[in-house]
Short mmCIF file of C-alpha atoms in Angstrom, two decimals:
data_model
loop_
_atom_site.label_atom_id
_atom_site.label_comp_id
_atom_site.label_asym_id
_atom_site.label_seq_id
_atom_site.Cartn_x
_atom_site.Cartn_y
_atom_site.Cartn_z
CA UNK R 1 0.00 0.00 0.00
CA UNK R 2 2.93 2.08 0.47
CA UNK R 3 2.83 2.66 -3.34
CA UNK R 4 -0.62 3.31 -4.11
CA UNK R 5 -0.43 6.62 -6.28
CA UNK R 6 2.45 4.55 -8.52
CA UNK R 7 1.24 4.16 -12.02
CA UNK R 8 2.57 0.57 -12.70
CA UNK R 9 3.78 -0.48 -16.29
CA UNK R 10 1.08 -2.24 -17.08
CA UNK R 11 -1.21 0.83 -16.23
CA UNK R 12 0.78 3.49 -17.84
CA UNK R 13 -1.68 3.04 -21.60
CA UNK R 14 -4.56 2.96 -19.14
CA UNK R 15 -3.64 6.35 -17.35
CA UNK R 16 -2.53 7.93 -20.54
CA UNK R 17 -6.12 7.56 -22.06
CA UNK R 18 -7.97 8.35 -18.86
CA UNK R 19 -6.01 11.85 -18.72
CA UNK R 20 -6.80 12.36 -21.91
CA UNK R 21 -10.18 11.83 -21.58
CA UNK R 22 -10.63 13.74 -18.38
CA UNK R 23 -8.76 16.84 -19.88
CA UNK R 24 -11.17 16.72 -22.81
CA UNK R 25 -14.23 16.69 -20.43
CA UNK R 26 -12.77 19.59 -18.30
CA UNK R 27 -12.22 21.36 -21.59
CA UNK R 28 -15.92 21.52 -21.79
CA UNK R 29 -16.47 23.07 -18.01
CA UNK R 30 -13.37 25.61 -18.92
CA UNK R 31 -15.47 26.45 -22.24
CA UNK R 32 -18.59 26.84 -20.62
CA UNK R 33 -18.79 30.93 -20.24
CA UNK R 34 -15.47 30.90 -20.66
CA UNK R 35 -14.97 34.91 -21.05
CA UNK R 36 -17.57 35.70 -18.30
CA UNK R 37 -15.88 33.31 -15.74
CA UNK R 38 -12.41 34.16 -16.31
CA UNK R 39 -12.80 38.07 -15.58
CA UNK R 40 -10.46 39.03 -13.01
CA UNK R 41 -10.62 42.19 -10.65
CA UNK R 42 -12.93 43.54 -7.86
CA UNK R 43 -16.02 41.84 -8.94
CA UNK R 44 -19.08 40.56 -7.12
CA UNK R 45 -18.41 36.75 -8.03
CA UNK R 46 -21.25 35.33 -6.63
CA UNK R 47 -23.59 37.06 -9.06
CA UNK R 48 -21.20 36.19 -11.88
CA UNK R 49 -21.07 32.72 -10.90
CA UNK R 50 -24.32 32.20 -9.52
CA UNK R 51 -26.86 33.47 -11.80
CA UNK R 52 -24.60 32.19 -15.42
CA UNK R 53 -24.05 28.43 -13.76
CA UNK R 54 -26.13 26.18 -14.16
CA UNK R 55 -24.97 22.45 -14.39
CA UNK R 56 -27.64 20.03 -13.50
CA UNK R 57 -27.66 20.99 -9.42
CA UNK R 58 -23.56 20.74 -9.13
CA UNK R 59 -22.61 23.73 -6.99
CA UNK R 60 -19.76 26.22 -7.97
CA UNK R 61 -18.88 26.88 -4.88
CA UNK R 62 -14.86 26.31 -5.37
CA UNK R 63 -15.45 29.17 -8.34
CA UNK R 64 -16.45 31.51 -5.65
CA UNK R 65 -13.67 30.21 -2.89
CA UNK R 66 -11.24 30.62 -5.53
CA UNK R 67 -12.12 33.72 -6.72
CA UNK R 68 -13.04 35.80 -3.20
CA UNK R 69 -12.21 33.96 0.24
CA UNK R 70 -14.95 33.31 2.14
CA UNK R 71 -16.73 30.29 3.81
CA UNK R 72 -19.38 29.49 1.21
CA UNK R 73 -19.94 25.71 2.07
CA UNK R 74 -22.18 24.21 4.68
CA UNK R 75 -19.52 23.52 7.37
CA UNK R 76 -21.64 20.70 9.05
CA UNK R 77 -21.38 19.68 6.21
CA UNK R 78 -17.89 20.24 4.28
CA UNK R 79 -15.79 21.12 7.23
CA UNK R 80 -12.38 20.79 5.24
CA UNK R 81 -13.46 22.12 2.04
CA UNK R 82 -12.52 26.13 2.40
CA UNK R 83 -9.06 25.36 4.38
CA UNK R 84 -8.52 22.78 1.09
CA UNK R 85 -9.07 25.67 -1.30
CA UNK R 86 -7.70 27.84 0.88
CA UNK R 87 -3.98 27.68 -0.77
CA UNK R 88 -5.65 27.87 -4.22
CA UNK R 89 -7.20 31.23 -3.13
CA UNK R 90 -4.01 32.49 -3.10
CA UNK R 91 -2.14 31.11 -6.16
CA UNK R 92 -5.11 32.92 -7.97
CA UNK R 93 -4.95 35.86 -6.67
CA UNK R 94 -1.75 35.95 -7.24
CA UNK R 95 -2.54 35.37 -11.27
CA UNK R 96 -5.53 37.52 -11.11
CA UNK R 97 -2.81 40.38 -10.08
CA UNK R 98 -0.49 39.28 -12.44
CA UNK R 99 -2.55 39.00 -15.78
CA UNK R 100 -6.10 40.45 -14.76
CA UNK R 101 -7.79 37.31 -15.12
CA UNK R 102 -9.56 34.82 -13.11
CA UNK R 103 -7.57 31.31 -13.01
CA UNK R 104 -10.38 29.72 -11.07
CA UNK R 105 -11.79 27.15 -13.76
CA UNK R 106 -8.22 26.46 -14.76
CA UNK R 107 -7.20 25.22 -11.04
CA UNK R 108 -10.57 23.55 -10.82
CA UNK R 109 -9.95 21.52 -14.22
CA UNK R 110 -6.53 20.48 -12.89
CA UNK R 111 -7.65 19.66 -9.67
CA UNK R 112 -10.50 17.04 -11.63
CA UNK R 113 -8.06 15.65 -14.07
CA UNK R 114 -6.13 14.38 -11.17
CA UNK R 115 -9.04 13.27 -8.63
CA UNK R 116 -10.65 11.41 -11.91
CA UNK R 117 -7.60 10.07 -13.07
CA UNK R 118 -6.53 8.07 -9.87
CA UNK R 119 -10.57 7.76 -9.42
CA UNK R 120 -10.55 5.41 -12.36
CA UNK R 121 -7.29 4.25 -11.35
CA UNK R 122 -8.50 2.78 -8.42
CA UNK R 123 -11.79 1.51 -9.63
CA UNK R 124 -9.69 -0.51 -12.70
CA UNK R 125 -7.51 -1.67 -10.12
CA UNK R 126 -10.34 -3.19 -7.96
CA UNK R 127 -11.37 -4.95 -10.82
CA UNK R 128 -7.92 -6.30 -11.43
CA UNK R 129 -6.22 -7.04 -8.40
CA UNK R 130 -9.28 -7.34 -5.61
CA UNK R 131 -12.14 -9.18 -7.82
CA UNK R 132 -9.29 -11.02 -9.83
CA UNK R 133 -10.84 -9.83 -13.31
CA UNK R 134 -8.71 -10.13 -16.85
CA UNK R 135 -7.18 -6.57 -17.85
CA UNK R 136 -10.04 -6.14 -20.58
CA UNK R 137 -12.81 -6.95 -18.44
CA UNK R 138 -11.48 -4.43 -15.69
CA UNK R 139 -11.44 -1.86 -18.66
CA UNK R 140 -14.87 -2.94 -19.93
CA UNK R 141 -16.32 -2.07 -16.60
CA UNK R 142 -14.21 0.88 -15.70
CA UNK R 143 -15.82 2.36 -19.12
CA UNK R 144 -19.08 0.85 -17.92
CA UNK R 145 -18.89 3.18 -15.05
CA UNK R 146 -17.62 6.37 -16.71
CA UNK R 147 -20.47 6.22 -18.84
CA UNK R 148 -23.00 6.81 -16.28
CA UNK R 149 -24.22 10.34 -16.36
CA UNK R 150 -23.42 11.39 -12.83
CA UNK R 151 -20.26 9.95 -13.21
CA UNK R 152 -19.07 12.16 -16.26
CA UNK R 153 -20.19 15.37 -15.01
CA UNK R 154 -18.45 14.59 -11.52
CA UNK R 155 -15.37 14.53 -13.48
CA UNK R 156 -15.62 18.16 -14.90
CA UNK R 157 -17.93 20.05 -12.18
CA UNK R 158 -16.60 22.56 -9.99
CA UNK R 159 -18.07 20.50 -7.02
CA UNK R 160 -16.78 18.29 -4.18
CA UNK R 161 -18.01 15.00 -5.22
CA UNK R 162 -15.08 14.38 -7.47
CA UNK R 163 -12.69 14.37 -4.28
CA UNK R 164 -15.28 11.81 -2.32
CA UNK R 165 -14.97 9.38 -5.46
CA UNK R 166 -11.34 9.72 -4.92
CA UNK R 167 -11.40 8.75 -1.37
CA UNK R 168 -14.04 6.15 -1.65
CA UNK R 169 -12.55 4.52 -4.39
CA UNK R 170 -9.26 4.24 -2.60
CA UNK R 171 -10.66 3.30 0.89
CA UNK R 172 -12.47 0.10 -1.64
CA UNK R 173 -9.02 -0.57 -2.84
CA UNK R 174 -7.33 -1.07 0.28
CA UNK R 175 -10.44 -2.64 2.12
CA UNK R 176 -9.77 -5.18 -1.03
CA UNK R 177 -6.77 -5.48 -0.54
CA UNK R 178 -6.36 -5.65 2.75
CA UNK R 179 -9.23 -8.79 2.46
CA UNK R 180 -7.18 -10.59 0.04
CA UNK R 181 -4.75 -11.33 2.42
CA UNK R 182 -3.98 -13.82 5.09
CA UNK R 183 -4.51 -11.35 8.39
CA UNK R 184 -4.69 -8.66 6.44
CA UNK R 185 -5.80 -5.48 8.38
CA UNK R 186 -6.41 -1.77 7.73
CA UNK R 187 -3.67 0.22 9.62
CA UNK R 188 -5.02 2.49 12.17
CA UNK R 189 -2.89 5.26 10.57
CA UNK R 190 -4.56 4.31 7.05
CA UNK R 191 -7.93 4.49 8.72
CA UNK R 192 -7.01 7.70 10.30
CA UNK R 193 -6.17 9.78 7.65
CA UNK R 194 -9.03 8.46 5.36
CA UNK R 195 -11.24 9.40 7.92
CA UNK R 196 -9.90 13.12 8.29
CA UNK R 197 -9.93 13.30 4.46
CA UNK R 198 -12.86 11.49 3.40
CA UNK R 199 -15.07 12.91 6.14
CA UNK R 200 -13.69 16.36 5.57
CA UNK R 201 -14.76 16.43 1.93
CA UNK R 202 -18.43 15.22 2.78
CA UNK R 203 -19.36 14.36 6.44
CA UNK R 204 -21.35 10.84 5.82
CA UNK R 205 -18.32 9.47 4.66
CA UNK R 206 -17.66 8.60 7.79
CA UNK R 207 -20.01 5.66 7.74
CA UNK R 208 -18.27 4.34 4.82
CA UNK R 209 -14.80 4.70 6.21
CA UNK R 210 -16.27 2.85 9.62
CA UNK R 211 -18.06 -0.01 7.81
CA UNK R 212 -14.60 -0.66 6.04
CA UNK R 213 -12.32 -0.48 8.48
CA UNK R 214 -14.97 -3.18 10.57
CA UNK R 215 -14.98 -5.49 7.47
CA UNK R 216 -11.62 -5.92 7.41
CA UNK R 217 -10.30 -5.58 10.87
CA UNK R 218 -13.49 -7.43 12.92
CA UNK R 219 -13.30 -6.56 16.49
CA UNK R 220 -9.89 -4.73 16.55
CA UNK R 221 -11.64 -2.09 15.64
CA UNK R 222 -12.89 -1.16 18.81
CA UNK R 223 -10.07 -1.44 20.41
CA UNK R 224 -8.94 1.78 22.19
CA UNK R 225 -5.75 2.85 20.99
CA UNK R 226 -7.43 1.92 17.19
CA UNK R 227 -10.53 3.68 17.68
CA UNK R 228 -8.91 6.47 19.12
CA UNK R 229 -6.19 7.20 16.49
CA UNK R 230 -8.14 6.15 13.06
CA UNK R 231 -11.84 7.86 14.36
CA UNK R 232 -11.52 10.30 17.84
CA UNK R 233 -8.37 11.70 16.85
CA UNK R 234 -9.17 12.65 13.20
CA UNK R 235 -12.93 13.60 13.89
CA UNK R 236 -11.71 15.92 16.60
CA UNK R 237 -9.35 17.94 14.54
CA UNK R 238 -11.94 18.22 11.76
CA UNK R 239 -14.36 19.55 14.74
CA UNK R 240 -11.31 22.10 15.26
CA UNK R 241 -11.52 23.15 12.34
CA UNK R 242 -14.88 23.61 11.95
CA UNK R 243 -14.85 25.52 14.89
CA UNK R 244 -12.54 27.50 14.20
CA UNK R 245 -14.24 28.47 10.53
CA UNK R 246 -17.52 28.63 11.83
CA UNK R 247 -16.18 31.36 14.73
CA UNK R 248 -13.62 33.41 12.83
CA UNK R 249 -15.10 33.68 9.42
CA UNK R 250 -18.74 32.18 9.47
CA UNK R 251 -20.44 33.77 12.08
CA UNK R 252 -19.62 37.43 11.86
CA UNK R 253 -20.12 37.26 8.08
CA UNK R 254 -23.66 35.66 8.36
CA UNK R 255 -23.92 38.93 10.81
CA UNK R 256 -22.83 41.39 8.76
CA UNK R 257 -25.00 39.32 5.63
CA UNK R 258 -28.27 39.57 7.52
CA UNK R 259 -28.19 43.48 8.24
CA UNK R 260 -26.98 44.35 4.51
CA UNK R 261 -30.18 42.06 4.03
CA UNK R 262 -32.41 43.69 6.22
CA UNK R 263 -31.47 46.80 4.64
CA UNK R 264 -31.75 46.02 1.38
CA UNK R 265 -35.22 44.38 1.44
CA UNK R 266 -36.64 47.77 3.13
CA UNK R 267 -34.48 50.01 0.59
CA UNK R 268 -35.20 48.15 -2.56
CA UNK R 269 -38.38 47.17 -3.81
CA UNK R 270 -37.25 45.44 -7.06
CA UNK R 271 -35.12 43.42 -4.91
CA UNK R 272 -37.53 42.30 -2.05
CA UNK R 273 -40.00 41.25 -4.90
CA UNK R 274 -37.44 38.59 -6.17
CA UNK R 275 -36.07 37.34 -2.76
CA UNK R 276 -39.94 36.75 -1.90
CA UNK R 277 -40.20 35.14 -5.08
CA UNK R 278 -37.21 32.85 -4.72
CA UNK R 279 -38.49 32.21 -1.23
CA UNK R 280 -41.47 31.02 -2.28
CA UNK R 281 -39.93 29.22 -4.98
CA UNK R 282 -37.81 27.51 -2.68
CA UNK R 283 -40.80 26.87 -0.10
CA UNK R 284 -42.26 24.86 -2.98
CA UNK R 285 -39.38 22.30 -3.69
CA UNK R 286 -39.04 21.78 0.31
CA UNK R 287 -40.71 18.78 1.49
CA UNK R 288 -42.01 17.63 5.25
CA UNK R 289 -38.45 17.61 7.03
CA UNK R 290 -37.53 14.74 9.88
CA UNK R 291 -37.32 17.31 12.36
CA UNK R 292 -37.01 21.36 12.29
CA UNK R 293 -33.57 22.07 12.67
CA UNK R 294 -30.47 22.59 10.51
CA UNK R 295 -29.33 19.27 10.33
CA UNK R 296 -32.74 17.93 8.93
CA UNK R 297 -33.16 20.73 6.15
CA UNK R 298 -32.61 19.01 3.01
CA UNK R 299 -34.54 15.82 4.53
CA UNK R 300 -38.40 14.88 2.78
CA UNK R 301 -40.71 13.02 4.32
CA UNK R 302 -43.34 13.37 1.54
CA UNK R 303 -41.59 13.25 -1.97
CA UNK R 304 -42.77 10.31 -4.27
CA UNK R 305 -40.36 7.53 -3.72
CA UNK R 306 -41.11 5.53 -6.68
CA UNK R 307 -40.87 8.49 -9.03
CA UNK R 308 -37.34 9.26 -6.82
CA UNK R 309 -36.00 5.95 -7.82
CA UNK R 310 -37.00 5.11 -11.38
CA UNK R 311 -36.24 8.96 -13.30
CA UNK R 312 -33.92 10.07 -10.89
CA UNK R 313 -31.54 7.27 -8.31
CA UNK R 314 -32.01 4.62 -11.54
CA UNK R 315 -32.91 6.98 -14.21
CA UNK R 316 -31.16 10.99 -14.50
CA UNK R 317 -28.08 9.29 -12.22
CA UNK R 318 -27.15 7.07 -14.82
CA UNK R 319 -28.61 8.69 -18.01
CA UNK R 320 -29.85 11.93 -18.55
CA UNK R 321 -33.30 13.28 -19.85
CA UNK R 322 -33.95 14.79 -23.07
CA UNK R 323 -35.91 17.17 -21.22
CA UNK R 324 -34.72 20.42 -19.49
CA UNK R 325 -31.08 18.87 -19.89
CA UNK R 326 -28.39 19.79 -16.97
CA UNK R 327 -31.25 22.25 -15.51
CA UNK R 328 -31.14 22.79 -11.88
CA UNK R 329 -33.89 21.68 -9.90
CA UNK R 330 -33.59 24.76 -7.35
CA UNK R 331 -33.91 27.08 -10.32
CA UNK R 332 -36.16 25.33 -13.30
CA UNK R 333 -36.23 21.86 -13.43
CA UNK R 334 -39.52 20.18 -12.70
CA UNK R 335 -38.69 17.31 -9.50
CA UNK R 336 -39.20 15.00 -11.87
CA UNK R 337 -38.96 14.44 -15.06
CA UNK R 338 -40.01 11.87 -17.97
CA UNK R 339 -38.43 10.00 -20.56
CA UNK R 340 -39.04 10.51 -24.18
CA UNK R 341 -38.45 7.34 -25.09
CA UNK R 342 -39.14 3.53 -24.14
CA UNK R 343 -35.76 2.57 -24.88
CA UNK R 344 -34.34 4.72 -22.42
CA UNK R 345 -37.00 2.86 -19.70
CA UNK R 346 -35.15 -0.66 -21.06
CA UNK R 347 -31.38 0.90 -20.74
CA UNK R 348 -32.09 1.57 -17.43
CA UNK R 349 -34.04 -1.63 -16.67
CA UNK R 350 -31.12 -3.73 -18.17
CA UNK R 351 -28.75 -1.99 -15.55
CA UNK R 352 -30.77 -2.29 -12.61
CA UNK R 353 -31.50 -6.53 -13.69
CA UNK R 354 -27.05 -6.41 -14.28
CA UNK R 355 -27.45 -4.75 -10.93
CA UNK R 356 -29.58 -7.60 -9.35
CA UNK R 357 -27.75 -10.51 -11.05
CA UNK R 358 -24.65 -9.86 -9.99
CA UNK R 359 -25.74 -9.46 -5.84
CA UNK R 360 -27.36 -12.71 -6.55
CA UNK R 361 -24.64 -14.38 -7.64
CA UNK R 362 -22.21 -12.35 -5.70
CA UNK R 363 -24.05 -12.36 -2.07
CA UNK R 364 -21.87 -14.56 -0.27
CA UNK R 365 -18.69 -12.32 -1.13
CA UNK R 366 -17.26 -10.41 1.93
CA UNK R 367 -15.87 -7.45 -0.09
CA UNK R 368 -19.73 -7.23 -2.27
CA UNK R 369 -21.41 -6.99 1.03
CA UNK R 370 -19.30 -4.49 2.29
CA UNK R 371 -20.28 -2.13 -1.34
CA UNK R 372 -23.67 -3.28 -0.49
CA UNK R 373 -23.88 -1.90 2.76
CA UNK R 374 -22.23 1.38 1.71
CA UNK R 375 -24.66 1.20 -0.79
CA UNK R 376 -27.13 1.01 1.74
CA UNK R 377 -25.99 3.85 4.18
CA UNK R 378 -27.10 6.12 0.85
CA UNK R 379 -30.33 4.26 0.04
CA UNK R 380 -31.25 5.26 3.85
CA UNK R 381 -30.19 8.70 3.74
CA UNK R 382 -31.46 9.24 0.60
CA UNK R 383 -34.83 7.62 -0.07
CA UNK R 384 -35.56 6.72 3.64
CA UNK R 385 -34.76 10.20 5.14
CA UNK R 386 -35.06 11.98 1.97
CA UNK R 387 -32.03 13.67 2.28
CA UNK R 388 -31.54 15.70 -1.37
CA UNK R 389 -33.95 13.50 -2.28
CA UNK R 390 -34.94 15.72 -5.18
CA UNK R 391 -31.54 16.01 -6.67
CA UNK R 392 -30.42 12.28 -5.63
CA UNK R 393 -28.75 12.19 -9.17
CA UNK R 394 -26.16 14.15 -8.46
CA UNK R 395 -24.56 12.71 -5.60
CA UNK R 396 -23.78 9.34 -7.76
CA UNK R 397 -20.49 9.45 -6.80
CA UNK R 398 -20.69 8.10 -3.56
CA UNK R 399 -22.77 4.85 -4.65
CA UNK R 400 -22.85 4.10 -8.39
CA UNK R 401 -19.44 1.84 -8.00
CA UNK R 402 -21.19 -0.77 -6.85
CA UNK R 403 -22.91 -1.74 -9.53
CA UNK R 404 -20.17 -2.41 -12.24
CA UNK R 405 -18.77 -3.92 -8.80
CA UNK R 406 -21.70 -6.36 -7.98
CA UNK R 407 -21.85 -7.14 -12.49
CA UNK R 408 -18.05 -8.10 -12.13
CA UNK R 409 -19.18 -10.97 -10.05
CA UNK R 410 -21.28 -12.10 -13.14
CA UNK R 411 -18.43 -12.35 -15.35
CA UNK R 412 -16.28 -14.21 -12.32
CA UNK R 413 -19.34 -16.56 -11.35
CA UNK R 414 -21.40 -16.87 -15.16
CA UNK R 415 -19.62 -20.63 -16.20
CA UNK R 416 -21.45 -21.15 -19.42
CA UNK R 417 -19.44 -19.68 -22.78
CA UNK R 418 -22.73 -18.58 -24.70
CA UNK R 419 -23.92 -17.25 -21.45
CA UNK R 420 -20.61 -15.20 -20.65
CA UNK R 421 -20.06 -13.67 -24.10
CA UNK R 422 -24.07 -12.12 -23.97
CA UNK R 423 -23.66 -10.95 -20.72
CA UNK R 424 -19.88 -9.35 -21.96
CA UNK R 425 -21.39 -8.21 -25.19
CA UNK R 426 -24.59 -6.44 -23.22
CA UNK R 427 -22.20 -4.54 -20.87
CA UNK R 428 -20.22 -3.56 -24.03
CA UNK R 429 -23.70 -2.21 -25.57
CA UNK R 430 -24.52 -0.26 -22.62
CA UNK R 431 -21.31 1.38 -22.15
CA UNK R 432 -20.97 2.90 -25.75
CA UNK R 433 -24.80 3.16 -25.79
CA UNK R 434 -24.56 5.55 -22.43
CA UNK R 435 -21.60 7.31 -23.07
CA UNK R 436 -22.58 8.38 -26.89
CA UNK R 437 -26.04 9.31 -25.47
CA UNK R 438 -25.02 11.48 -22.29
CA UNK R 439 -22.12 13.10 -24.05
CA UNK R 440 -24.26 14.45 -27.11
CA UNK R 441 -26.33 15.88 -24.22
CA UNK R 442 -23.55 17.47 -22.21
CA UNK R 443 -21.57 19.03 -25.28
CA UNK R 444 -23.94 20.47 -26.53
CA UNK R 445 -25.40 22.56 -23.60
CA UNK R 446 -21.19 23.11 -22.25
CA UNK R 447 -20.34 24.44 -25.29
CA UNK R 448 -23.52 27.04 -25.86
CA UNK R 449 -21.84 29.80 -23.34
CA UNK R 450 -18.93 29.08 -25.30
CA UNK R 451 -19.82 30.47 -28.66
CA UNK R 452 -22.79 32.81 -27.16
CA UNK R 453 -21.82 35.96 -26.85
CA UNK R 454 -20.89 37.42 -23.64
#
């Protein structure tokens, strides 16, 4: 494990064309508005960013930490995020002084290429070295994965979900790993910093991290000195730091925000129409919460499951609809939305039956159970609690891995020839199916602030 970011000789073709492929996707998020984002000076970024993005329900929040400091993300939430970008803040300011324009999107896209990159690096390798898989079928379902919608635009978004697909995909790997062998075991100091980084990118990780350092390490894992250097150690400097954001910078600003606010919506008529209007708007996409407090907000009680799972955890997450393409939900997206087609209904029917299949055949696996159970952990926070429940698509990042996982187990388990090539050559289908369909939705709407003028 001591070598995990090596690119090995027999991966070098592999990385090459998943660099490649990752620049050309982040050449489509650098293209998008490309003269309106990259204005440098002393400019209110939030309106410039705010009211000209709009990718599906991504956030652009790095944009705006890059551009101005200040403590945009939900702490509770994203308590390392702002002291991550933090350093970047700087280096483009720096630029910004230098050449008078705004570097963000470039840092972002280089940031990406490398999170995707060792994203897919991992996920190939799991296929490879953990589920024992020939080199073509770990490519096959690498590809398989990539093509999923969420997955693509995770790789190009300025969001944070490309950094939890790095983690989680590595915290898989060694979990494999770490199965595969006789005694093997998760070092607390492994644990430890996957749980300050994972956690710190997206809170809930924290499950994940737990439930993987149990499968492998059984009841070590609560033993004192492990428990308290791979969880209490890490989670309390992440509480430090959240602390210290949320008292230094968060706090005062949300202060100072609310009297320029009250101000403003007593000055400004024009402006207190729209903010009720919004509110309202926002009123309206806000479902019955578990309970009324800040930790609950994004939870819904009420939302159509079944609609929830079949156009948006099953349907937008893997392939996107023809219909208000990459629109955000908080600004003009309908909740849900239809298909156009049947076939797109069978695509995503096929998947979920691949899906199925391969936990059938796969149950009895100790590493499947543990994707199953992470897999889980979002199902309940999602659908059960509702949490985002109306934008579940783009958080496939922390969950769509396990399917191409759970289908590897039909091509290690499926014995019959006939059998083996159909389920191979359906796969194979699905993967060049998906990514030619998503991609001649995304290029299309990247590239239109690209030649509109500005």
């Amino acid at each position: 494990m001591r070598n995990i970011f090596a690119i090995k000789r027999g991966e070098r073709l592999f990385c090459l064309v998943a660099v490649i492929a990752f620049i050309a996707l982040n050449g489509l998020m650098v293209a998008y508005n490309f003269r309106l984002f990259t204005k440098g000076g002393n400019l209110g970024f939030w309106g410039l960013f705010f009211d000209h993005y709009t990718v599906s329900g991504f956030d652009n929040l790095s944009y705006m930490t890059m551009s101005r400091w200040k403590i945009y993300y939900q702490l509770y939430r994203h308590p390392l995020l702002p002291t991550f970008f933090y350093p970047f803040y700087y280096v483009n300011h720096w630029l910004m002084d230098e050449t008078g324009a705004n570097f963000a999107v470039f840092i972002e896209a280089f940031l990406n290429v490398i999170a995707s990159t060792y994203s897919s690096l991992f996920i190939y390798r799991i296929f490879k070295e953990v589920l024992d898989l020939s080199r073509k079928d770990a490519v096959l379902l690498t590809v398989f994965f990539f093509s999923f919608a969420s997955i693509l635009l995770t790789c190009f978004v300025p969001d944070h979900f490309v950094f939890s697909l790095f983690f989680l995909t590595m915290t898989l790997y060694i979990a494999g790993k770490a199965m595969k062998r006789e005694k093997g075991r998760m070092k607390a100091w492994q644990t430890m910093l996957l749980t300050f980084f994972a956690t710190g990118i997206t809170f809930t990780n924290i499950a994940k991290i737990g439930l993987a350092d149990l499968f492998v390490n059984g009841k070590r894992t609560f033993r004192i000195k492990h428990l308290f250097l791979s969880f209490i150690l890490p989670l309390g400097a992440l509480f430090a730091i959240y602390a210290y954001q949320q008292t230094i910078f968060v706090e005062p600003d949300a202060k100072l925000q609310a009297k320029v606010k009250e101000k403003k919506l007593k000055k400004d008529r024009k402006f207190a129409a729209k903010y009720e209007k919004q509110h309202e708007f926002m009123k309206s996409r806000t479902g019955t919460q578990v309970a009324d407090n800040r930790f609950f907000e994004w939870t819904d009680l009420s939302s159509s499951r079944t609609d929830a799972i079949v156009e948006n955890l099953f349907g937008e997450s893997i392939q996107l609809h023809q219909k208000h393409v990459l629109e955000d939900v908080n600004k003009s997206r309908p909740i849900i939305v239809r298909y156009s087609s049947v076939f797109n209904y069978i695509a995503e029917l096929l998947v979920f039956l691949l899906f199925l299949g391969g936990i059938i055949v796969g149950w009895r696996d100790k590493f499947l159970r543990l994707c199953l159970l992470w897999f889980a952990t979002d199902i309940v926070l999602h659908i059960v609690l509702g949490f985002g429940i109306i934008e579940v698509y783009i958080m496939g990042a922390h969950w769509l891995f396990v399917i191409p996982i759970a289908v590897a187990f039909l091509f290690k388990r499926i014995r019959k020839r006939q059998a083996m090539i159909g389920v191979r050559l359906l796969v194979a289908l699905l993967a060049i199916g998906l990514m030619a369909y998503n991609l001649s939705l995304i290029i299309p709407f990247m590239l239109r602030g690209f030649v509109a003028p500005q």
